[in-house]
Coordinates of C-alpha atoms and ligand atoms in Angstrom, one line a residue:
M1 CA -32.3 -24.5 -38.3
D2 CA -34.1 -21.2 -38.7
R3 CA -31.1 -18.8 -38.7
E4 CA -33.2 -15.7 -38.1
K5 CA -34.8 -17.1 -35.0
Y6 CA -31.4 -18.3 -33.8
Q7 CA -29.9 -14.9 -34.3
E8 CA -32.7 -13.2 -32.4
L9 CA -32.1 -15.6 -29.5
V10 CA -28.4 -14.9 -29.4
S11 CA -28.9 -11.2 -29.7
T12 CA -31.4 -11.1 -26.8
F13 CA -29.4 -13.2 -24.4
F14 CA -25.8 -12.8 -25.4
E15 CA -25.4 -9.3 -26.8
W16 CA -25.0 -6.4 -24.4
N17 CA -28.2 -4.6 -24.8
Q18 CA -27.5 -1.9 -22.3
P19 CA -30.8 0.0 -22.2
A20 CA -32.8 -3.3 -21.8
I21 CA -30.5 -4.5 -19.0
S22 CA -30.4 -1.2 -17.2
Q23 CA -34.1 -0.8 -17.4
I24 CA -34.6 -4.1 -15.6
F25 CA -31.9 -3.3 -13.1
S26 CA -33.6 -0.1 -12.3
E27 CA -36.9 -1.8 -11.8
L28 CA -35.4 -4.2 -9.4
L29 CA -33.7 -1.4 -7.6
S30 CA -37.0 0.4 -7.2
A31 CA -38.5 -2.7 -5.8
V32 CA -35.8 -3.0 -3.1
A33 CA -36.1 0.6 -2.3
A34 CA -39.9 0.1 -1.7
E35 CA -39.0 -2.2 1.2
R36 CA -38.4 1.0 3.2
D37 CA -42.1 1.3 3.7
L38 CA -42.6 -2.3 4.9
S39 CA -42.1 -3.6 8.4
P40 CA -39.7 -6.5 8.4
S41 CA -42.4 -9.1 9.0
G42 CA -44.7 -7.8 6.3
L43 CA -43.3 -10.0 3.6
M44 CA -45.1 -12.9 1.9
S45 CA -45.2 -16.4 3.3
Q46 CA -43.8 -19.3 1.3
N47 CA -45.9 -21.9 -0.5
Y48 CA -43.6 -24.9 -0.9
E49 CA -46.5 -27.1 -2.0
T50 CA -47.2 -24.9 -5.0
A51 CA -43.5 -24.6 -5.7
R52 CA -43.2 -28.4 -5.9
A53 CA -46.4 -28.8 -7.9
N54 CA -45.4 -26.2 -10.5
P55 CA -42.0 -26.8 -11.9
E56 CA -41.6 -24.3 -14.6
I57 CA -39.9 -23.9 -18.0
N58 CA -41.2 -21.8 -20.8
V59 CA -41.5 -23.4 -24.1
L60 CA -40.8 -20.6 -26.4
P61 CA -37.8 -18.3 -26.3
G62 CA -38.7 -15.0 -24.5
N63 CA -36.7 -12.0 -23.5
L64 CA -35.2 -10.3 -20.5
K65 CA -38.6 -9.3 -19.1
N66 CA -39.6 -13.0 -19.1
A67 CA -36.5 -13.7 -17.1
R68 CA -37.5 -10.9 -14.7
D69 CA -41.1 -12.1 -14.4
A70 CA -40.0 -15.6 -13.6
I71 CA -38.1 -14.6 -10.5
F72 CA -39.9 -11.5 -9.5
P73 CA -42.4 -12.8 -6.9
Y74 CA -39.6 -14.6 -5.1
F75 CA -37.4 -11.6 -5.2
W76 CA -40.2 -9.4 -3.9
G77 CA -40.9 -12.0 -1.2
T78 CA -37.4 -11.9 0.1
D79 CA -36.4 -9.5 2.8
S80 CA -33.1 -7.7 2.1
W81 CA -32.7 -7.1 5.9
N82 CA -32.2 -3.5 5.3
N83 CA -34.7 -2.7 8.0
P84 CA -33.0 -1.5 11.2
L85 CA -35.5 -3.5 13.3
H86 CA -33.7 -6.8 12.3
L87 CA -31.7 -7.9 15.3
E88 CA -32.3 -11.6 15.3
N89 CA -29.1 -13.1 14.1
V90 CA -25.7 -12.6 12.5
K91 CA -27.0 -11.2 9.3
G92 CA -27.0 -7.6 8.2
P93 CA -27.9 -5.6 5.1
A94 CA -25.2 -5.9 2.4
N95 CA -23.3 -2.7 1.9
H96 CA -23.5 -0.9 -1.5
A97 CA -19.8 -0.8 -2.1
S98 CA -20.1 -4.6 -2.0
L99 CA -23.0 -4.3 -4.4
I100 CA -20.8 -2.5 -6.9
G101 CA -18.0 -5.1 -6.5
A102 CA -20.4 -8.0 -6.8
L103 CA -22.2 -6.6 -9.9
A104 CA -18.8 -6.0 -11.5
C105 CA -17.9 -9.6 -10.8
L106 CA -21.2 -10.9 -12.2
L107 CA -20.6 -9.0 -15.4
K108 CA -17.3 -10.7 -16.0
N109 CA -18.1 -14.0 -14.2
P110 CA -14.6 -15.2 -13.6
N111 CA -13.9 -18.7 -12.3
L112 CA -11.2 -18.5 -9.7
C113 CA -10.1 -22.1 -10.2
T114 CA -7.0 -21.2 -12.2
D115 CA -5.4 -18.1 -13.6
R116 CA -6.5 -19.1 -17.1
Y117 CA -10.2 -18.7 -16.2
S118 CA -10.0 -15.6 -14.1
Q119 CA -6.9 -13.6 -15.1
R120 CA -6.7 -10.4 -12.9
S121 CA -9.6 -11.6 -10.8
N122 CA -7.3 -14.1 -9.3
E123 CA -4.8 -11.3 -8.6
L124 CA -7.7 -9.5 -6.9
E125 CA -8.2 -12.6 -4.7
V126 CA -4.5 -12.5 -3.6
K127 CA -4.9 -8.8 -2.9
A128 CA -8.1 -9.3 -0.8
V129 CA -6.6 -12.2 1.1
T130 CA -3.4 -10.4 1.8
T131 CA -5.3 -7.3 3.0
L132 CA -7.4 -9.3 5.3
A133 CA -4.4 -11.3 6.6
N134 CA -2.6 -8.0 7.4
L135 CA -5.6 -6.9 9.4
I136 CA -5.9 -10.2 11.2
F137 CA -2.3 -11.3 11.8
Y138 CA -1.1 -7.7 11.9
H139 CA 1.5 -7.1 9.2
T140 CA 2.4 -10.7 8.6
D141 CA 5.2 -11.8 6.2
D142 CA 3.9 -14.6 4.0
P143 CA 0.2 -15.2 4.3
W144 CA -2.0 -16.8 1.7
G145 CA -5.5 -18.0 1.4
V146 CA -8.6 -18.5 -0.7
F147 CA -12.2 -17.5 -0.7
T148 CA -14.7 -20.3 0.0
I149 CA -18.4 -20.6 -0.1
G150 CA -18.8 -20.1 3.7
G151 CA -17.4 -20.3 7.2
T152 CA -18.1 -24.0 7.3
I153 CA -15.9 -24.6 4.3
S154 CA -13.2 -22.3 5.6
N155 CA -13.2 -24.2 8.9
L156 CA -13.0 -27.4 6.9
Y157 CA -9.7 -26.2 5.3
G158 CA -8.2 -25.6 8.7
A159 CA -9.2 -29.0 10.0
K160 CA -8.0 -30.7 6.8
I161 CA -4.5 -29.2 7.2
G162 CA -4.5 -30.5 10.8
L163 CA -5.5 -34.0 9.6
E164 CA -2.6 -34.1 7.1
R165 CA -0.2 -32.9 9.8
V166 CA -1.0 -35.9 12.1
V167 CA -1.8 -38.5 9.4
P168 CA 0.5 -37.6 6.6
G169 CA -0.9 -38.6 3.3
A170 CA -4.4 -39.0 4.5
M171 CA -5.5 -37.3 1.3
R172 CA -4.6 -40.5 -0.5
T173 CA -4.7 -43.2 2.1
G174 CA -7.6 -42.0 4.4
L175 CA -7.3 -42.4 8.1
M176 CA -5.9 -45.9 7.9
G177 CA -7.5 -46.9 11.2
H178 CA -5.9 -44.1 13.2
R179 CA -8.1 -42.7 15.9
V180 CA -8.1 -39.0 15.2
V181 CA -9.9 -36.2 17.1
G182 CA -10.5 -32.5 16.6
I183 CA -11.1 -30.1 19.5
C184 CA -13.3 -27.0 19.8
S185 CA -15.2 -25.4 22.7
Q186 CA -18.7 -26.1 23.8
A187 CA -19.7 -22.7 22.6
S188 CA -18.3 -23.2 19.1
H189 CA -20.4 -23.1 15.9
Y190 CA -22.1 -26.3 14.8
S191 CA -20.1 -26.2 11.6
N192 CA -17.3 -27.9 13.5
Q193 CA -19.5 -31.0 13.6
T194 CA -20.2 -30.7 9.9
V195 CA -16.5 -30.6 9.3
A196 CA -15.6 -33.5 11.6
G197 CA -18.4 -35.6 10.0
W198 CA -17.5 -34.7 6.4
L199 CA -13.7 -35.2 6.9
G200 CA -14.3 -38.7 8.1
I201 CA -13.1 -38.0 11.6
G202 CA -16.6 -38.4 12.8
T203 CA -18.8 -36.1 14.8
E204 CA -18.3 -38.4 17.9
N205 CA -14.6 -37.7 17.7
L206 CA -15.0 -33.9 17.9
I207 CA -14.3 -33.0 21.5
H208 CA -16.1 -30.1 23.0
I209 CA -14.2 -28.4 25.8
P210 CA -16.5 -26.5 28.3
T211 CA -16.2 -22.8 28.5
D212 CA -16.0 -20.3 31.3
E213 CA -18.7 -17.8 31.9
K214 CA -17.2 -15.5 29.3
L215 CA -17.7 -18.3 26.7
A216 CA -13.9 -18.9 26.4
M217 CA -12.6 -22.4 26.2
R218 CA -11.3 -23.6 29.7
I219 CA -7.6 -23.9 29.3
D220 CA -7.3 -26.2 32.3
L221 CA -9.8 -28.6 30.9
L222 CA -8.1 -28.5 27.5
E223 CA -4.9 -29.4 29.2
A224 CA -6.4 -32.3 31.0
K225 CA -8.1 -33.5 27.8
L226 CA -4.8 -33.3 25.8
D227 CA -3.0 -35.4 28.4
E228 CA -5.7 -38.0 28.4
L229 CA -5.8 -38.2 24.6
Y230 CA -2.0 -38.3 24.1
R231 CA -1.6 -40.9 26.8
S232 CA -4.0 -43.1 24.9
N233 CA -2.1 -42.5 21.6
I234 CA -4.9 -40.7 20.1
K235 CA -4.0 -38.1 17.4
V236 CA -5.2 -34.5 17.8
A237 CA -5.5 -33.1 14.3
Y238 CA -6.6 -29.6 15.2
V239 CA -7.9 -27.2 17.8
C240 CA -10.5 -24.9 16.4
A241 CA -10.6 -21.8 18.6
T242 CA -13.5 -19.5 18.3
F243 CA -13.0 -15.8 18.0
G244 CA -16.5 -14.5 18.6
T245 CA -19.1 -17.2 19.3
T246 CA -22.2 -16.9 17.1
D247 CA -24.6 -16.3 20.0
A248 CA -22.7 -14.5 22.7
F249 CA -19.4 -13.4 21.1
G250 CA -17.1 -15.4 23.4
I251 CA -13.5 -15.3 22.5
D252 CA -11.0 -18.1 23.1
D253 CA -7.5 -17.3 24.5
I254 CA -5.6 -18.3 21.3
Q255 CA -2.2 -17.4 22.8
A256 CA -2.8 -19.7 25.8
I257 CA -4.0 -22.5 23.5
R258 CA -0.9 -22.2 21.4
E259 CA 1.4 -22.2 24.4
L260 CA -0.3 -25.3 25.7
L261 CA -0.2 -27.1 22.3
V262 CA 3.5 -26.3 21.9
A263 CA 4.3 -27.7 25.4
K264 CA 2.2 -30.8 25.0
S265 CA 3.3 -31.8 21.5
K266 CA 6.9 -31.5 22.8
A267 CA 6.2 -33.5 25.9
Y268 CA 4.6 -36.3 24.0
S269 CA 6.8 -36.0 20.9
V270 CA 3.8 -35.6 18.5
P271 CA 3.2 -33.2 15.7
M272 CA 1.6 -29.9 16.5
P273 CA -2.1 -29.9 15.8
Q274 CA -3.4 -27.1 13.5
L275 CA -4.5 -24.1 15.6
H276 CA -7.3 -22.7 13.6
A277 CA -9.3 -19.6 14.6
D278 CA -12.9 -19.5 13.6
A279 CA -13.3 -15.8 13.4
A280 CA -16.4 -16.0 11.1
V281 CA -18.2 -13.4 13.2
G282 CA -15.5 -11.8 15.3
W283 CA -12.9 -10.9 12.8
A284 CA -14.3 -7.4 12.1
M285 CA -13.1 -6.3 15.6
V286 CA -9.6 -6.1 14.0
M287 CA -10.8 -2.9 12.2
L288 CA -10.3 -1.3 15.7
T289 CA -6.7 -2.6 16.2
D290 CA -5.0 0.6 15.1
Y291 CA -7.6 3.0 16.5
D292 CA -5.7 5.7 18.5
T293 CA -7.6 5.7 21.7
A294 CA -5.4 8.5 23.1
K295 CA -6.1 10.9 20.3
N296 CA -9.6 9.5 19.8
P297 CA -10.2 11.2 16.4
L298 CA -13.8 9.8 16.2
R299 CA -14.6 11.3 19.6
M300 CA -16.0 8.2 21.1
E301 CA -17.5 8.4 24.6
E302 CA -15.3 7.1 27.5
G303 CA -17.3 4.0 28.0
L304 CA -17.0 3.0 24.4
L305 CA -13.3 3.8 24.4
E306 CA -12.8 1.4 27.2
I307 CA -14.5 -1.4 25.2
V308 CA -12.4 -0.5 22.2
R309 CA -9.2 -0.9 24.4
E310 CA -10.4 -4.3 25.5
V311 CA -11.1 -5.3 21.9
Q312 CA -7.6 -4.3 20.9
V313 CA -6.2 -6.6 23.6
K314 CA -8.3 -9.5 22.4
N315 CA -7.4 -8.9 18.8
K316 CA -3.7 -9.8 19.6
G317 CA -4.8 -13.4 20.2
L318 CA -5.4 -13.9 16.5
R319 CA -1.7 -13.5 15.8
Y320 CA -1.1 -16.9 17.4
A321 CA -3.4 -18.8 15.0
D322 CA -2.0 -20.9 12.1
S323 CA -5.1 -20.2 10.1
V324 CA -8.3 -18.3 10.3
T325 CA -11.9 -18.2 9.0
I326 CA -13.3 -14.8 8.1
D327 CA -16.9 -14.4 7.0
F328 CA -17.0 -11.1 5.2
H329 CA -20.7 -11.7 4.5
K330 CA -21.3 -11.3 8.2
L331 CA -19.8 -8.2 9.8
G332 CA -18.3 -7.1 6.5
R333 CA -21.8 -6.7 5.3
G334 CA -20.6 -8.2 2.1
H335 CA -22.6 -10.4 -0.4
Y336 CA -22.8 -14.1 0.0
P337 CA -20.6 -16.0 -0.4
S338 CA -17.6 -14.0 0.9
S339 CA -15.8 -16.2 3.3
A340 CA -12.0 -16.4 3.4
F341 CA -9.7 -19.1 4.7
I342 CA -6.3 -17.6 5.4
V343 CA -3.1 -19.1 6.6
N344 CA -0.4 -17.1 8.4
R345 CA 2.4 -19.0 6.6
R346 CA 1.9 -19.8 2.9
E347 CA 4.0 -23.0 3.2
D348 CA 1.2 -24.6 5.3
L349 CA -0.9 -24.9 2.1
K350 CA 1.4 -27.7 1.1
Y351 CA -0.7 -30.0 3.3
L352 CA -3.6 -29.4 0.9
A353 CA -1.6 -29.9 -2.3
R354 CA -2.8 -32.9 -4.2
T355 CA 0.7 -34.5 -4.3
V356 CA 2.1 -33.7 -0.8
S357 CA 5.3 -35.7 -1.4
D358 CA 6.2 -33.7 -4.5
T359 CA 8.1 -30.4 -4.1
P360 CA 5.3 -28.2 -2.9
Y361 CA 3.9 -26.2 -5.8
F362 CA 3.6 -23.1 -3.6
S363 CA 7.2 -22.8 -2.7
E364 CA 8.1 -22.0 -6.3
A365 CA 8.7 -18.3 -6.2
D366 CA 7.2 -17.3 -9.6
A367 CA 5.0 -20.3 -10.4
S368 CA 1.7 -19.3 -11.8
R369 CA -1.0 -19.5 -9.2
D370 CA -3.5 -22.3 -9.6
P371 CA -5.7 -22.6 -6.5
A372 CA -7.5 -25.6 -8.0
L373 CA -4.5 -27.6 -7.0
F374 CA -5.4 -27.3 -3.4
T375 CA -8.9 -26.0 -3.1
L376 CA -11.9 -28.2 -2.2
E377 CA -13.9 -26.5 -4.9
C378 CA -13.1 -26.6 -8.6
S379 CA -15.2 -23.7 -10.0
R380 CA -15.1 -20.9 -7.5
P381 CA -17.0 -17.6 -7.6
G382 CA -15.2 -14.3 -7.6
L383 CA -17.8 -12.5 -5.5
G384 CA -15.7 -12.7 -2.3
P385 CA -12.7 -10.8 -3.6
Y386 CA -14.8 -8.2 -5.4
S387 CA -17.0 -7.6 -2.4
V388 CA -14.0 -7.3 0.0
I389 CA -11.8 -5.0 -2.0
A390 CA -14.8 -2.8 -3.0
S391 CA -16.1 -2.6 0.6
L392 CA -12.7 -2.1 2.3
N393 CA -11.8 0.7 -0.1
G394 CA -15.2 2.3 -0.6
I395 CA -15.8 2.5 3.2
G396 CA -12.2 2.9 4.3
L397 CA -10.6 1.9 7.5
T398 CA -12.1 4.9 9.4
G399 CA -15.5 4.0 8.0
W400 CA -15.1 0.5 9.3
Q401 CA -14.0 1.7 12.7
M402 CA -17.2 3.8 12.8
L403 CA -19.4 0.9 11.9
T404 CA -17.8 -1.5 14.3
A405 CA -17.6 0.9 17.2
R406 CA -21.2 1.9 16.7
A407 CA -22.3 -1.7 16.9
L408 CA -20.3 -2.1 20.1
E409 CA -21.9 1.0 21.5
L410 CA -25.5 -0.1 20.8
T411 CA -24.7 -3.5 22.3
Q412 CA -23.5 -2.0 25.5
R413 CA -26.5 0.3 25.7
L414 CA -28.8 -2.7 25.5
K415 CA -26.8 -4.5 28.1
D416 CA -26.9 -1.5 30.4
R417 CA -30.7 -1.1 30.0
L418 CA -31.4 -4.7 30.7
A419 CA -29.1 -4.8 33.7
K420 CA -31.4 -2.3 35.4
I421 CA -34.4 -4.7 35.3
E422 CA -34.3 -7.2 38.2
Y423 CA -36.2 -9.9 36.4
C424 CA -33.7 -9.8 33.5
K425 CA -30.2 -11.1 33.5
V426 CA -27.6 -10.3 30.8
L427 CA -25.8 -13.5 30.3
N428 CA -22.8 -12.3 28.3
A429 CA -22.2 -9.0 30.1
D430 CA -18.5 -9.6 30.0
T431 CA -17.9 -10.4 26.3
R432 CA -16.9 -7.6 24.0
G433 CA -18.8 -7.9 20.8
V434 CA -22.0 -7.0 19.0
S435 CA -24.5 -9.4 20.6
V436 CA -26.6 -9.5 23.8
N437 CA -27.9 -12.7 25.3
W438 CA -30.3 -12.4 28.2
W439 CA -33.0 -13.8 30.3
V440 CA -36.4 -12.4 30.9
L441 CA -38.2 -14.0 33.8
P442 CA -41.7 -13.2 35.1
K443 CA -41.9 -10.0 37.2
G444 CA -41.1 -10.6 40.8
R445 CA -38.3 -13.1 40.2
N446 CA -34.7 -12.1 40.9
A447 CA -33.0 -13.2 37.8
E448 CA -29.5 -12.5 39.0
D449 CA -30.1 -14.6 42.1
I450 CA -31.6 -17.5 40.1
Y451 CA -28.6 -17.4 37.7
Q452 CA -26.1 -17.4 40.5
R453 CA -27.8 -20.4 42.1
L454 CA -27.8 -22.1 38.7
I455 CA -24.1 -21.8 38.2
R456 CA -23.5 -23.0 41.8
N457 CA -25.7 -26.0 40.9
E458 CA -28.1 -25.1 43.7
L459 CA -31.3 -25.2 41.7
T460 CA -33.4 -28.4 42.0
P461 CA -34.5 -30.1 38.9
E462 CA -38.0 -28.8 39.6
Q463 CA -36.7 -25.2 39.8
L464 CA -34.8 -25.6 36.6
S465 CA -37.7 -27.0 34.7
R466 CA -39.8 -24.1 36.0
Y467 CA -37.5 -21.1 35.4
L468 CA -35.8 -22.0 32.1
P469 CA -39.0 -22.5 30.1
E470 CA -40.3 -19.2 31.4
V471 CA -37.5 -17.5 29.3
K472 CA -39.0 -18.9 26.1
Q473 CA -42.6 -18.4 27.2
L474 CA -42.0 -14.7 27.7
Y475 CA -40.1 -14.5 24.4
D476 CA -43.1 -16.0 22.6
K477 CA -45.4 -13.7 24.4
R478 CA -43.4 -10.7 23.2
T479 CA -43.4 -12.0 19.6
K480 CA -47.2 -12.2 19.7
M481 CA -47.7 -8.8 21.3
M482 CA -45.0 -6.7 19.5
D483 CA -45.7 -4.0 17.1
P484 CA -43.8 -5.1 13.9
T485 CA -43.5 -1.5 12.7
L486 CA -41.7 -0.3 15.9
D487 CA -40.4 -3.2 17.9
A488 CA -37.1 -4.9 17.0
R489 CA -37.2 -8.5 15.9
L490 CA -35.1 -10.5 18.4
G491 CA -33.6 -13.9 18.2
F492 CA -33.8 -16.9 20.6
T493 CA -31.2 -19.5 21.4
T494 CA -31.8 -22.7 23.3
S495 CA -28.2 -22.7 24.5
F496 CA -26.1 -19.6 24.5
G497 CA -22.9 -21.6 24.9
Y498 CA -22.0 -21.6 28.5
C499 CA -23.2 -24.9 30.0
P500 CA -22.4 -25.1 33.7
H501 CA -23.0 -28.6 35.0
G502 CA -24.1 -29.6 31.5
I503 CA -27.1 -27.4 31.7
D504 CA -28.2 -25.7 28.4
I505 CA -29.1 -22.1 29.1
P506 CA -31.7 -20.5 26.8
A507 CA -31.6 -16.9 26.0
W508 CA -33.1 -14.0 24.2
K509 CA -30.7 -12.6 21.7
A510 CA -30.1 -9.3 19.9
V511 CA -27.3 -8.8 17.4
F512 CA -26.2 -5.4 16.1
F513 CA -25.3 -5.8 12.5
N514 CA -27.6 -3.1 11.0
P515 CA -25.9 0.3 10.8
K516 CA -29.3 2.1 10.9
T517 CA -30.4 0.7 14.2
T518 CA -30.9 3.5 16.7
E519 CA -30.9 4.2 20.4
E520 CA -34.7 4.5 20.3
I521 CA -35.0 1.0 18.9
V522 CA -32.7 -0.3 21.7
D523 CA -34.6 1.6 24.4
R524 CA -37.9 0.3 23.1
I525 CA -36.7 -3.3 23.7
A526 CA -36.2 -2.6 27.4
Y527 CA -39.5 -0.7 27.5
G528 CA -41.4 -3.5 25.8
I529 CA -40.1 -6.0 28.3
E530 CA -41.4 -3.9 31.2
E531 CA -44.8 -3.8 29.5
L532 CA -45.0 -7.6 29.0
Ligands
PLP601 C1 -21.7 -18.3 10.8 C2 -20.6 -19.1 11.4 C3 -20.0 -20.2 10.8 C4 -20.5 -20.8 9.6 O1 -20.3 -19.9 8.5 P1 -21.2 -20.0 7.2 O2 -20.6 -18.9 6.3 O3 -22.6 -19.7 7.6 O4 -20.9 -21.3 6.6 C5 -18.9 -20.8 11.5 N1 -18.5 -20.3 12.6 C6 -19.1 -19.2 13.3 C7 -18.5 -18.8 14.6 C8 -20.1 -18.6 12.7 O5 -20.7 -17.6 13.3

């Protein structure tokens, strides 16, 4: 082989040529900064046909600029969501402390499968998980956990522990004909279905308990369902409680669920199901747990303080969960993927160990730490721990309190504005979180009255099929008429989670993830609705 050419190749792609690399980084940075001048919808549309018709690989070795050019159009055509008009969904701009952490991680590229391939990056994962666990469970003794590639997979870990609790050895033997179910609420995230399907439980064996108006699982209906299941000798592997539903920020009463599970498993002499809390969105409320509302050092307004106090009460529920899902890439404004699966008691990970009957690996006090023995994934990115520790310490607890409280404040402002419009109805007025779900009906209708009649089941099928589609029609009308440089981009859900009498209720949706969103942007939403 031509040694000279080979050397050149190796030098271009494997030596650290700092000026060449920083030059390209700095060009990419300038390109992101230029997004400031674009409205969020002003980006290019995709061309999947061309993408399929033009698979691409250069023939000759190039340089770093070729690498840049190959991806640049797609990079440019991707919105970083830094624009404060983005309120559609649970996605925010990634914070720059996380950027530093994530870049550092990319430079070293650890594989968190075992100590050998990640050295101190594995230590960082332990530190990140323990820090998050202490925020969530509030100074717990022996937590543990791992970062996963998303909330779906973190929920899968919780469900899998439950499955092993009720069908010991299922990792080896499978379900062996046992009828096993999982339970979640009707407002829970669809990843619960993914999990039940992929675990072999089956989506049809995932039971959805209806919620009350605040999007919290109905405990009375859960109790009735548990009795019915246990009387038929059906195994309940897990209950996945939701701490912050994706659309409306409903929060299940985890303490009440735990008390019920303890009582029922005792009464029927069955193993306790895993009580997992899906806090993918809601976890960030724990940043406010220790905020001193009496001294109020951040000088929050009284209305906001009241919300913070309510949030503090809700946060206590998390302490009753066996395990929890945290998506740091959501309200942590971290880089994808930064999801963590955390158990309150480390010994529970024995259910995931490859040889459950052996002495659990994790009970050995100073055994080296090899997550690959219990993780679903083999190669695992280190982005999560780097993003989390850089973000938590760069921004600091007080910084996180400011970001979280500000999102709560803007949420409440929009709720208050909309409540004053009689043809609007805020559907999640009583949840404490960062999202608003609401109806807009044609002027002249009394939205509150229609809603009350809906939940009392007094609307005729004709009325339902007239009113409910109006919500979407007006949403589409706004989308057509809005000024993309001034009007916030909103989301729409076909069912916000509360389904009285089995009716799916559609809603407009705004989610406050962007720290740069202002009062003016919020007020313009209400103003725009009045102009429709
Ligand atoms: C987003 C979300 C998930 C799924 O998380 P991914 O990281 O997108 O896989 C699960 N549960 C809830 C409540 C969510 O909001």
